[in-house]
Coordinates of C-alpha atoms in Angstrom, one line a residue:
Chain A
M703 CA 0.0 0.0 0.0
F704 CA 2.8 2.4 1.0
D705 CA 4.6 1.4 -2.1
R706 CA 1.6 2.3 -4.2
I707 CA 1.1 5.6 -2.5
T708 CA 4.8 6.6 -3.1
F709 CA 4.5 5.7 -6.8
I710 CA 1.3 7.8 -7.2
L711 CA 2.8 10.7 -5.3
G712 CA 5.9 10.4 -7.4
E713 CA 3.8 10.6 -10.6
W714 CA 1.9 13.6 -9.2
L715 CA 5.2 15.4 -8.6
V716 CA 6.3 14.7 -12.1
S717 CA 3.0 16.1 -13.4
I718 CA 3.4 19.3 -11.4
R719 CA 7.0 19.7 -12.6
R720 CA 5.9 19.2 -16.2
N721 CA 3.7 22.3 -16.4
L722 CA 5.0 24.3 -13.4
G723 CA 4.3 27.8 -14.9
M724 CA 0.7 26.8 -15.7
V725 CA 0.3 25.3 -12.3
L726 CA 1.4 28.5 -10.6
L727 CA -0.9 30.5 -12.8
G728 CA -3.8 28.2 -11.8
I729 CA -2.9 28.6 -8.1
I730 CA -2.8 32.4 -8.4
T731 CA -6.1 32.5 -10.2
V732 CA -7.8 30.2 -7.7
S733 CA -6.4 32.3 -4.8
V734 CA -7.7 35.5 -6.3
C735 CA -11.1 33.9 -7.0
I736 CA -11.4 32.6 -3.4
F737 CA -9.9 35.8 -1.9
I738 CA -12.6 38.0 -3.6
S739 CA -15.4 35.5 -3.0
A740 CA -14.5 34.9 0.7
G741 CA -13.7 38.6 1.2
L742 CA -17.2 39.5 -0.1
T743 CA -18.7 36.8 2.0
L744 CA -16.9 38.1 5.1
A745 CA -18.1 41.7 4.3
Y746 CA -21.6 40.4 3.8
L747 CA -21.7 38.6 7.1
G748 CA -20.1 41.6 8.8
I749 CA -22.9 43.9 7.5
L750 CA -25.5 41.4 8.3
K751 CA -24.3 41.2 11.9
Y752 CA -24.1 45.0 12.0
G753 CA -27.7 45.2 10.9
Q754 CA -28.7 42.7 13.6
N755 CA -26.7 44.6 16.2
L756 CA -28.5 47.8 15.2
T757 CA -31.8 46.3 16.6
D758 CA -30.9 47.1 20.2
K759 CA -30.4 50.7 19.3
F760 CA -33.0 50.8 16.6
E761 CA -36.1 52.5 17.9
M762 CA -39.4 53.1 16.2
R763 CA -41.5 56.0 17.4
V764 CA -45.2 55.7 17.1
F765 CA -47.3 58.9 17.7
L766 CA -50.9 58.6 18.7
K767 CA -53.8 60.9 17.9
D768 CA -55.0 63.3 20.6
Q769 CA -57.8 62.1 22.8
T770 CA -56.5 58.5 22.8
S771 CA -57.6 57.0 26.1
V772 CA -55.2 55.2 28.5
Q773 CA -57.3 52.0 27.9
Q774 CA -56.8 52.3 24.1
I775 CA -53.1 53.0 24.6
S776 CA -52.7 49.9 26.7
T777 CA -54.6 47.8 24.1
I778 CA -52.6 49.1 21.2
A779 CA -49.3 48.4 23.0
Q780 CA -50.5 44.9 23.6
K781 CA -51.3 44.5 19.9
I782 CA -47.8 45.8 18.8
R783 CA -46.1 43.5 21.2
T784 CA -47.6 40.5 19.5
M785 CA -46.2 41.5 16.1
D786 CA -43.4 39.4 14.7
G787 CA -40.0 41.2 15.0
V788 CA -41.0 43.4 17.9
A789 CA -38.8 43.2 21.0
T790 CA -40.3 45.7 23.4
V791 CA -43.0 48.4 23.4
N792 CA -42.9 51.3 26.0
W793 CA -45.5 54.0 26.4
I794 CA -44.1 57.5 26.6
P795 CA -46.8 59.7 28.2
R796 CA -47.1 63.1 26.5
D797 CA -46.7 64.9 29.8
K798 CA -43.4 63.1 30.6
A799 CA -42.1 63.7 27.1
W800 CA -43.0 67.3 27.2
A801 CA -41.3 67.8 30.5
K802 CA -38.1 66.2 29.2
F803 CA -38.3 68.3 26.0
K804 CA -38.8 71.5 28.0
A805 CA -35.9 70.7 30.2
E806 CA -33.7 70.1 27.1
N807 CA -35.0 73.1 25.1
P808 CA -36.1 75.7 27.7
E809 CA -35.8 78.7 25.3
K810 CA -37.8 77.1 22.5
T811 CA -40.6 75.9 24.7
K812 CA -41.1 79.0 26.7
D813 CA -44.7 80.1 26.9
L814 CA -45.8 77.0 24.9
D815 CA -48.4 74.4 25.9
N816 CA -47.7 70.7 25.5
I817 CA -47.7 70.1 21.8
L818 CA -46.5 66.5 22.0
P819 CA -48.9 63.5 21.5
D820 CA -48.7 60.3 23.5
A821 CA -46.2 57.9 21.9
Y822 CA -44.6 54.5 22.0
K823 CA -41.0 53.5 21.8
V824 CA -40.9 50.3 19.8
V825 CA -37.7 48.3 19.8
L826 CA -37.3 45.8 17.0
K827 CA -35.8 42.3 17.1
D828 CA -35.4 42.0 13.4
L829 CA -34.4 44.9 11.3
S830 CA -35.6 43.4 8.0
K831 CA -39.2 43.4 9.3
S832 CA -39.3 47.1 10.2
D833 CA -41.1 48.1 7.0
A834 CA -43.9 45.6 7.6
I835 CA -44.2 46.4 11.3
A836 CA -44.3 50.2 10.5
A837 CA -47.1 49.6 7.9
T838 CA -49.2 47.5 10.3
I839 CA -48.9 50.0 13.1
Q840 CA -49.7 52.9 10.7
S841 CA -52.9 51.1 9.7
L842 CA -54.2 51.3 13.3
P843 CA -56.9 54.1 13.6
E844 CA -55.5 55.5 16.8
V845 CA -52.1 56.2 15.1
E846 CA -51.6 59.6 13.6
P847 CA -51.2 59.8 9.8
D848 CA -47.5 59.6 9.2
G849 CA -47.1 58.9 12.9
V850 CA -44.6 56.1 12.6
K851 CA -41.0 57.4 12.6
Y852 CA -37.9 55.2 12.3
L853 CA -34.5 55.2 10.7
Q854 CA -35.8 53.9 7.5
N855 CA -32.8 55.1 5.6
T856 CA -30.3 53.3 7.8
Q857 CA -32.2 50.1 7.3
K858 CA -32.4 50.7 3.6
Q859 CA -28.7 51.3 3.4
V860 CA -27.9 48.1 5.2
E861 CA -30.3 46.1 2.9
E862 CA -28.9 47.8 -0.2
S863 CA -25.3 47.0 0.9
L864 CA -26.2 43.4 1.5
R865 CA -27.9 43.2 -1.9
F866 CA -25.0 44.8 -3.6
L867 CA -22.5 42.5 -2.0
K868 CA -24.6 39.5 -2.9
W869 CA -24.7 40.5 -6.5
I870 CA -21.1 41.6 -6.8
G871 CA -20.1 38.4 -5.0
L872 CA -22.1 36.3 -7.4
V873 CA -20.9 38.1 -10.5
A874 CA -17.2 38.6 -9.7
G875 CA -16.9 35.3 -7.7
G876 CA -18.7 33.4 -10.5
L877 CA -16.6 34.9 -13.3
L878 CA -13.4 34.3 -11.4
A879 CA -14.5 30.8 -10.5
L880 CA -15.1 30.2 -14.2
V881 CA -11.7 31.5 -15.1
S882 CA -9.9 29.5 -12.5
G883 CA -11.9 26.4 -13.3
V884 CA -10.9 26.7 -17.0
L885 CA -7.3 27.2 -16.0
I886 CA -7.2 24.1 -13.8
Y887 CA -9.0 22.2 -16.6
I888 CA -6.4 23.3 -19.1
V889 CA -3.5 22.6 -16.8
V890 CA -4.7 19.0 -16.1
R891 CA -5.4 18.4 -19.8
L892 CA -2.0 19.8 -20.8
T893 CA -0.3 17.6 -18.2
A894 CA -2.2 14.6 -19.4
M895 CA -1.2 15.3 -23.0
S896 CA 2.4 15.9 -22.1
R897 CA 2.5 12.6 -20.2
R898 CA 0.6 10.8 -23.0
L899 CA 3.5 8.3 -23.4
E900 CA 3.6 7.4 -19.7
L901 CA -0.2 7.1 -19.5
R902 CA -0.1 4.9 -22.6
I903 CA 2.6 2.6 -21.1
M904 CA 0.6 2.4 -17.8
S905 CA -2.5 1.5 -19.8
L906 CA -0.7 -1.1 -21.8
V907 CA 0.8 -2.9 -18.8
G908 CA -2.5 -2.9 -16.9
A909 CA -2.1 -0.2 -14.4
T910 CA -5.4 0.4 -12.6
Y911 CA -7.4 3.6 -13.3
T912 CA -6.5 4.7 -9.8
T913 CA -2.8 4.6 -10.6
I914 CA -3.2 6.3 -13.9
Y915 CA -5.6 9.1 -13.0
T916 CA -5.0 9.8 -9.3
P917 CA -1.8 11.9 -10.0
L918 CA -3.8 14.0 -12.4
L919 CA -6.7 14.5 -10.0
L920 CA -4.2 15.3 -7.3
E921 CA -2.8 18.0 -9.5
G922 CA -6.2 19.8 -9.6
V923 CA -6.7 19.3 -5.9
F924 CA -3.3 20.7 -5.2
Q925 CA -3.9 23.8 -7.2
G926 CA -7.3 24.4 -5.5
L927 CA -5.9 23.7 -2.1
L928 CA -2.9 25.9 -2.4
G929 CA -5.1 28.6 -4.0
G930 CA -7.4 28.4 -1.0
L931 CA -4.6 28.6 1.5
L932 CA -3.1 31.5 -0.3
A933 CA -6.4 33.3 -0.4
S934 CA -6.9 32.7 3.4
L935 CA -3.5 34.2 4.0
L936 CA -4.3 37.3 1.9
L937 CA -7.6 37.7 3.7
R938 CA -5.9 37.5 7.0
L939 CA -3.5 40.2 6.0
S940 CA -6.2 42.4 4.4
Y941 CA -8.4 42.0 7.5
G942 CA -5.5 43.1 9.7
Q943 CA -4.9 46.2 7.6
L944 CA -8.6 47.0 7.8
Q945 CA -8.7 46.6 11.5
T946 CA -5.8 49.0 11.9
A947 CA -7.5 51.5 9.7
V948 CA -10.8 51.3 11.6
Q949 CA -9.1 51.9 14.9
G950 CA -8.4 55.4 13.7
Y951 CA -12.1 56.3 13.5
Q952 CA -13.7 56.7 16.9
A953 CA -17.2 56.7 15.4
L954 CA -16.8 53.2 14.2
T955 CA -16.9 50.3 16.7
G956 CA -13.9 47.9 16.6
M957 CA -14.0 45.0 14.1
P958 CA -14.4 41.5 15.5
P959 CA -11.2 39.3 15.5
F960 CA -10.5 37.5 12.2
P961 CA -12.1 34.0 12.2
N962 CA -8.7 32.3 11.4
N963 CA -9.7 28.6 11.7
Q964 CA -13.0 28.9 9.9
V965 CA -11.6 30.9 7.0
F966 CA -8.6 28.6 6.5
L967 CA -10.7 25.5 6.7
V968 CA -13.5 26.7 4.4
C969 CA -11.2 28.3 1.8
S970 CA -8.9 25.2 1.7
C971 CA -11.7 22.8 1.5
A972 CA -13.6 24.9 -1.1
G973 CA -10.4 25.2 -3.2
A974 CA -9.6 21.5 -3.0
A975 CA -13.1 20.5 -3.9
Y976 CA -13.2 22.9 -6.8
G977 CA -9.9 21.7 -8.1
L978 CA -11.0 18.1 -7.8
L979 CA -14.2 18.9 -9.7
C980 CA -12.3 20.7 -12.5
S981 CA -9.7 17.9 -12.9
I982 CA -12.5 15.3 -13.0
M983 CA -14.1 17.2 -15.8
A984 CA -10.8 17.5 -17.6
L985 CA -10.2 13.8 -17.4
M986 CA -13.7 12.7 -18.2
N987 CA -13.5 12.8 -22.0
L988 CA -9.8 12.3 -22.0
R989 CA -10.1 8.7 -20.7
G990 CA -11.3 7.4 -24.0
K991 CA -8.5 9.1 -25.9
L992 CA -5.8 7.7 -23.7
R993 CA -7.2 4.1 -23.6
Chain H
M904 CA -9.5 -19.8 -32.5
I905 CA -6.0 -19.5 -31.3
E906 CA -4.9 -22.1 -28.8
E907 CA -2.8 -21.8 -25.7
G908 CA 0.9 -21.9 -26.4
E909 CA 0.6 -21.2 -30.1
F910 CA 2.7 -18.8 -32.2
V911 CA 0.6 -17.1 -34.7
F912 CA 1.4 -14.5 -37.3
L913 CA -1.2 -12.0 -38.5
V914 CA -0.3 -11.1 -42.0
G915 CA -1.8 -8.6 -44.4
K916 CA -1.1 -5.4 -46.3
T917 CA -1.2 -2.1 -44.6
G918 CA -4.7 -1.2 -43.4
A919 CA -5.8 -4.8 -43.6
G920 CA -6.8 -4.9 -40.0
K921 CA -3.8 -6.7 -38.2
S922 CA -3.3 -3.9 -35.6
T923 CA -7.0 -3.5 -35.2
L924 CA -7.3 -7.2 -34.4
L925 CA -4.6 -6.9 -31.8
K926 CA -6.3 -3.8 -30.3
L927 CA -9.6 -5.8 -30.2
I928 CA -7.9 -8.5 -28.2
S929 CA -6.3 -6.1 -25.8
R930 CA -9.6 -4.1 -25.6
E931 CA -8.0 -0.9 -26.8
I932 CA -11.0 -0.7 -29.1
A933 CA -14.3 -2.5 -29.0
P934 CA -15.8 -4.3 -32.0
E935 CA -18.9 -3.0 -33.8
S936 CA -20.3 -6.5 -33.9
G937 CA -19.3 -10.0 -32.9
T938 CA -17.4 -11.2 -29.8
V939 CA -13.7 -11.3 -28.8
M940 CA -13.0 -14.1 -26.4
V941 CA -9.8 -14.3 -24.4
D942 CA -9.4 -17.1 -21.9
G943 CA -13.1 -17.9 -22.1
K944 CA -14.3 -14.4 -21.5
A945 CA -15.9 -12.0 -23.9
V946 CA -13.5 -9.1 -23.5
N947 CA -15.6 -6.6 -25.4
K948 CA -18.4 -7.2 -23.0
Q949 CA -16.3 -6.6 -19.9
L950 CA -16.8 -3.4 -18.0
A951 CA -14.1 -0.8 -18.4
F952 CA -13.2 -1.3 -14.8
F953 CA -11.9 -4.8 -15.5
I954 CA -9.7 -3.8 -18.5
P955 CA -6.5 -3.3 -16.4
N956 CA -7.0 -6.8 -15.0
L957 CA -7.3 -8.2 -18.5
R958 CA -4.2 -6.3 -19.7
R959 CA -2.1 -7.7 -16.9
K960 CA -2.8 -11.1 -18.4
M961 CA -1.3 -10.1 -21.7
G962 CA 1.9 -8.4 -22.8
I963 CA 1.6 -5.8 -25.4
V964 CA 4.4 -4.7 -27.6
P965 CA 3.5 -1.6 -29.6
Q966 CA 4.8 -0.9 -33.1
D967 CA 6.6 2.3 -32.0
F968 CA 8.4 0.8 -28.9
A969 CA 6.8 3.5 -26.7
L970 CA 9.9 3.9 -24.6
L971 CA 10.5 6.8 -22.2
P972 CA 13.4 8.7 -23.7
K973 CA 14.7 10.1 -20.4
K974 CA 14.7 6.8 -18.6
T975 CA 17.3 4.1 -19.0
V976 CA 16.5 0.5 -20.1
A977 CA 16.2 -0.6 -16.5
E978 CA 14.1 2.4 -15.5
N979 CA 11.8 1.9 -18.5
I980 CA 11.0 -1.6 -17.4
A981 CA 10.9 -0.7 -13.7
Y982 CA 8.5 2.2 -14.4
A983 CA 6.1 -0.1 -16.2
S984 CA 6.4 -2.7 -13.5
R985 CA 5.7 -0.2 -10.7
A986 CA 2.7 1.2 -12.7
A987 CA 1.4 -2.3 -13.1
G988 CA 1.2 -2.6 -9.3
K989 CA 4.5 -4.4 -8.4
T990 CA 6.4 -3.3 -5.4
K991 CA 10.0 -2.0 -5.6
R992 CA 11.2 -5.4 -4.3
Q993 CA 9.2 -7.4 -6.8
T994 CA 10.4 -5.1 -9.6
R995 CA 14.0 -5.5 -8.6
R996 CA 13.7 -9.3 -8.5
R997 CA 12.0 -9.5 -11.9
M998 CA 14.2 -6.9 -13.5
A999 CA 17.3 -9.1 -13.5
F1000 CA 15.3 -12.0 -15.0
I1001 CA 13.8 -9.9 -17.7
L1002 CA 17.1 -8.1 -18.6
F1003 CA 18.8 -11.5 -18.9
G1004 CA 15.9 -12.9 -21.0
I1005 CA 16.1 -10.0 -23.5
H1006 CA 19.9 -10.1 -23.5
L1007 CA 20.2 -6.5 -22.4
D1008 CA 21.7 -6.9 -18.9
H1009 CA 24.8 -5.2 -20.2
K1010 CA 22.9 -2.2 -21.4
M1011 CA 20.6 -1.7 -18.4
N1012 CA 21.9 1.8 -17.9
S1013 CA 21.7 2.9 -21.5
F1014 CA 19.1 5.4 -22.7
P1015 CA 16.8 4.5 -25.6
D1016 CA 18.8 6.9 -27.9
E1017 CA 21.9 4.8 -27.3
L1018 CA 20.2 1.6 -28.4
S1019 CA 19.7 0.1 -31.9
G1020 CA 16.2 -0.6 -33.2
G1021 CA 16.4 -4.2 -32.3
E1022 CA 17.5 -3.4 -28.8
K1023 CA 14.7 -0.9 -28.4
Q1024 CA 12.3 -3.6 -29.5
R1025 CA 13.7 -6.0 -27.0
V1026 CA 13.2 -3.5 -24.3
A1027 CA 9.6 -3.1 -25.3
I1028 CA 9.3 -6.9 -25.2
G1029 CA 11.0 -7.0 -21.8
R1030 CA 8.5 -4.4 -20.6
A1031 CA 5.6 -6.5 -21.9
L1032 CA 6.9 -9.4 -19.8
I1033 CA 6.7 -7.6 -16.4
N1034 CA 3.4 -9.3 -15.5
D1035 CA 4.7 -12.7 -16.7
P1036 CA 1.7 -12.9 -19.1
P1037 CA 0.5 -16.1 -20.8
L1038 CA -0.2 -14.1 -23.9
L1039 CA 2.0 -11.7 -25.9
L1040 CA 0.7 -9.4 -28.6
A1041 CA 3.4 -7.8 -30.8
D1042 CA 2.4 -5.3 -33.4
E1043 CA 5.0 -5.2 -36.3
P1044 CA 7.9 -5.9 -33.9
T1045 CA 10.3 -6.1 -36.9
G1046 CA 8.7 -3.2 -38.8
N1047 CA 11.7 -0.8 -38.4
L1048 CA 14.5 -3.4 -38.2
D1049 CA 17.0 -4.8 -40.6
P1050 CA 16.9 -8.5 -41.3
E1051 CA 19.6 -9.4 -38.7
H1052 CA 17.8 -7.5 -35.9
S1053 CA 14.5 -8.8 -37.0
M1054 CA 15.6 -12.4 -36.6
E1055 CA 17.1 -11.5 -33.2
V1056 CA 13.7 -10.2 -32.0
M1057 CA 11.8 -13.1 -33.5
Q1058 CA 14.2 -15.5 -31.8
L1059 CA 13.4 -13.8 -28.5
L1060 CA 9.6 -14.3 -29.2
M1061 CA 10.2 -17.9 -30.2
N1062 CA 12.0 -18.5 -26.9
L1063 CA 9.1 -17.1 -25.0
N1064 CA 6.7 -19.2 -27.0
E1065 CA 8.8 -22.3 -26.2
R1066 CA 8.4 -21.5 -22.5
G1067 CA 4.6 -21.6 -22.9
T1068 CA 3.7 -18.1 -23.8
T1069 CA 1.1 -17.7 -26.6
V1070 CA 2.5 -15.2 -29.1
I1071 CA 0.5 -13.3 -31.7
V1072 CA 2.5 -11.2 -34.0
A1073 CA 1.2 -8.8 -36.6
S1074 CA 3.7 -8.5 -39.3
H1075 CA 4.2 -8.1 -43.0
D1076 CA 7.9 -9.2 -42.9
M1077 CA 7.4 -12.3 -45.1
M1078 CA 11.1 -13.2 -45.0
V1079 CA 11.0 -13.7 -41.3
I1080 CA 7.7 -15.4 -41.4
E1081 CA 8.9 -17.9 -44.0
Q1082 CA 12.0 -18.7 -41.9
L1083 CA 10.0 -19.4 -38.8
G1084 CA 7.4 -21.6 -40.3
K1085 CA 4.6 -20.9 -37.8
R1086 CA 0.9 -20.6 -38.2
V1087 CA -0.1 -17.6 -40.5
I1088 CA -3.5 -15.9 -40.5
R1089 CA -3.9 -13.7 -43.5
I1090 CA -6.2 -10.7 -43.2
D1091 CA -7.5 -8.5 -45.9
D1092 CA -10.0 -5.6 -45.5
G1093 CA -10.9 -6.8 -42.0
K1094 CA -11.6 -10.4 -43.0
I1095 CA -9.6 -13.5 -42.5
I1096 CA -8.8 -14.9 -45.9
S1097 CA -6.6 -17.8 -45.0
D1098 CA -5.3 -19.6 -41.9
T1099 CA -2.3 -21.8 -42.8
K1100 CA 0.6 -23.5 -41.3
F1101 CA 3.7 -22.2 -43.2
P1102 CA 5.4 -23.2 -45.4
E1103 CA 3.5 -26.2 -46.7
Q1104 CA 0.1 -24.6 -47.3
F1105 CA 0.8 -20.9 -47.2
A1106 CA 0.3 -20.5 -50.9
N1107 CA -3.2 -22.0 -50.6
P1108 CA -5.7 -19.2 -50.2
E1109 CA -8.4 -21.6 -48.8
P1110 CA -8.5 -21.5 -45.0
T1111 CA -7.4 -24.7 -43.4
I1112 CA -8.6 -23.9 -39.8
E1113 CA -12.0 -22.5 -39.2
L1114 CA -11.6 -19.7 -36.7
V1115 CA -15.3 -19.7 -36.0
E1116 CA -16.2 -23.3 -35.8
N1117 CA -13.4 -24.8 -33.8
P1118 CA -14.6 -24.8 -30.2
G1119 CA -11.5 -26.1 -28.5
P1120 CA -11.3 -26.1 -24.7
E1121 CA -8.0 -24.2 -24.8
L1122 CA -7.4 -20.5 -24.9
E1123 CA -10.0 -19.1 -27.2
L1124 CA -8.9 -15.8 -28.4
F1125 CA -11.6 -14.8 -30.7
T1126 CA -14.7 -16.3 -32.2
Q1127 CA -17.8 -14.8 -33.8
P1128 CA -20.5 -17.3 -33.3
E1129 CA -23.2 -15.1 -34.5
E1130 CA -21.8 -14.5 -38.0
E1131 CA -21.2 -16.7 -41.0
D1132 CA -18.1 -14.9 -42.2
S1133 CA -15.0 -14.1 -40.2
D1134 CA -15.2 -10.4 -39.9
V1135 CA -12.7 -8.8 -37.6

């Protein structure tokens, strides 16, 4: 068994040496592809997490019509609490709100009566449901027309960023995946063609398909795996640079630590699996020709 | 039908189907119709997965030698041996025997470029022997050789045959064939036109042995039971 493995590995090394330039090109393309795809995925997850974290700070203000009774206020609050995506609902009595506002703006409120309505502070659990929640609350008869105020723009920006990243990830990642796949395919084909004589001899003397094709499959896996590892390393470096840059802005909260293990594992496995897939495709219609 | 231990020449002009017949036997190609039987098994009906196993039971000597130019004689044979699944130890043991058998033990460290045509062909034969096969298929083994080297190679094949190996040689080298006096199957346009024992009946175009109708218990290389003629 060990003898067989050493023979196959030896053949694999010969294959690598035969088209070293193309192999390196394949590795670089795979690494750029994985770097961009994984980088965009990390950014996507980061923004998604940021959106979810906004929930705690994300308040929705609901202003009620004048003459809404305390009983009605309590019933409506109860209704809003049962809505999907709502975390908490707190009543802000108009007198309390006015007292606070007066304290904060004594000059502006001088000689004025209470102009504020009763209101709720609604905290959301799920940012993505804010539009639906706002529409439902707005439809309640006790709520003033245009009486639901929330940071719609922030939420929209987050959603748009996520959508943009998803599309750019799909387009750029897809195109690069295609290019790197074609490169791996070509490299494996070239190697097989340049080793035609060896493959023919192996075929003539009854070498098993495992012995003949494993070195070529390993070549694809090697390119994918090394590309994945290189991409992980690039991501780690880029993330470190970004963390340093972010520290300079006090307005921004610090970035979470780089998920080393997960990124290395996912990128390497994805690269290796992709390399294997491309080399299998390269060898599929080659088998008949080499027989 | 070719029986175990026989030495058979496949003769015919270029494009007659000699090499095709050898490729059918070694399952490099599959027939459009009919059946190719080797050792009682229909090789063309075997799954591709079992082809390597079939090839280990036969030695194949290609027309172009197919030697690796950057490997020595010993390395060429060792490479094939290792590819066929032999361990390093098994390869070392068999190597000496093969090199001695093909009379190239003194040139084991020479590269193919340093060998004559006959010597290259002997290396190719040596490589075909790594699995100690009961059947040897040689495609034009003397095609590129002068008469002296041709006889040298043929003598080697004869020696193997005397030790029990069934040998099938595709050739159009009539001079060599005449000298050896072995069974000759003539092929033209993919059909067997005669099957004779040289030299007595070679001139007779009528077949003396029916390839289709002789169901011997021995090694049955090819039959076409479903067809009247002997298409290959």
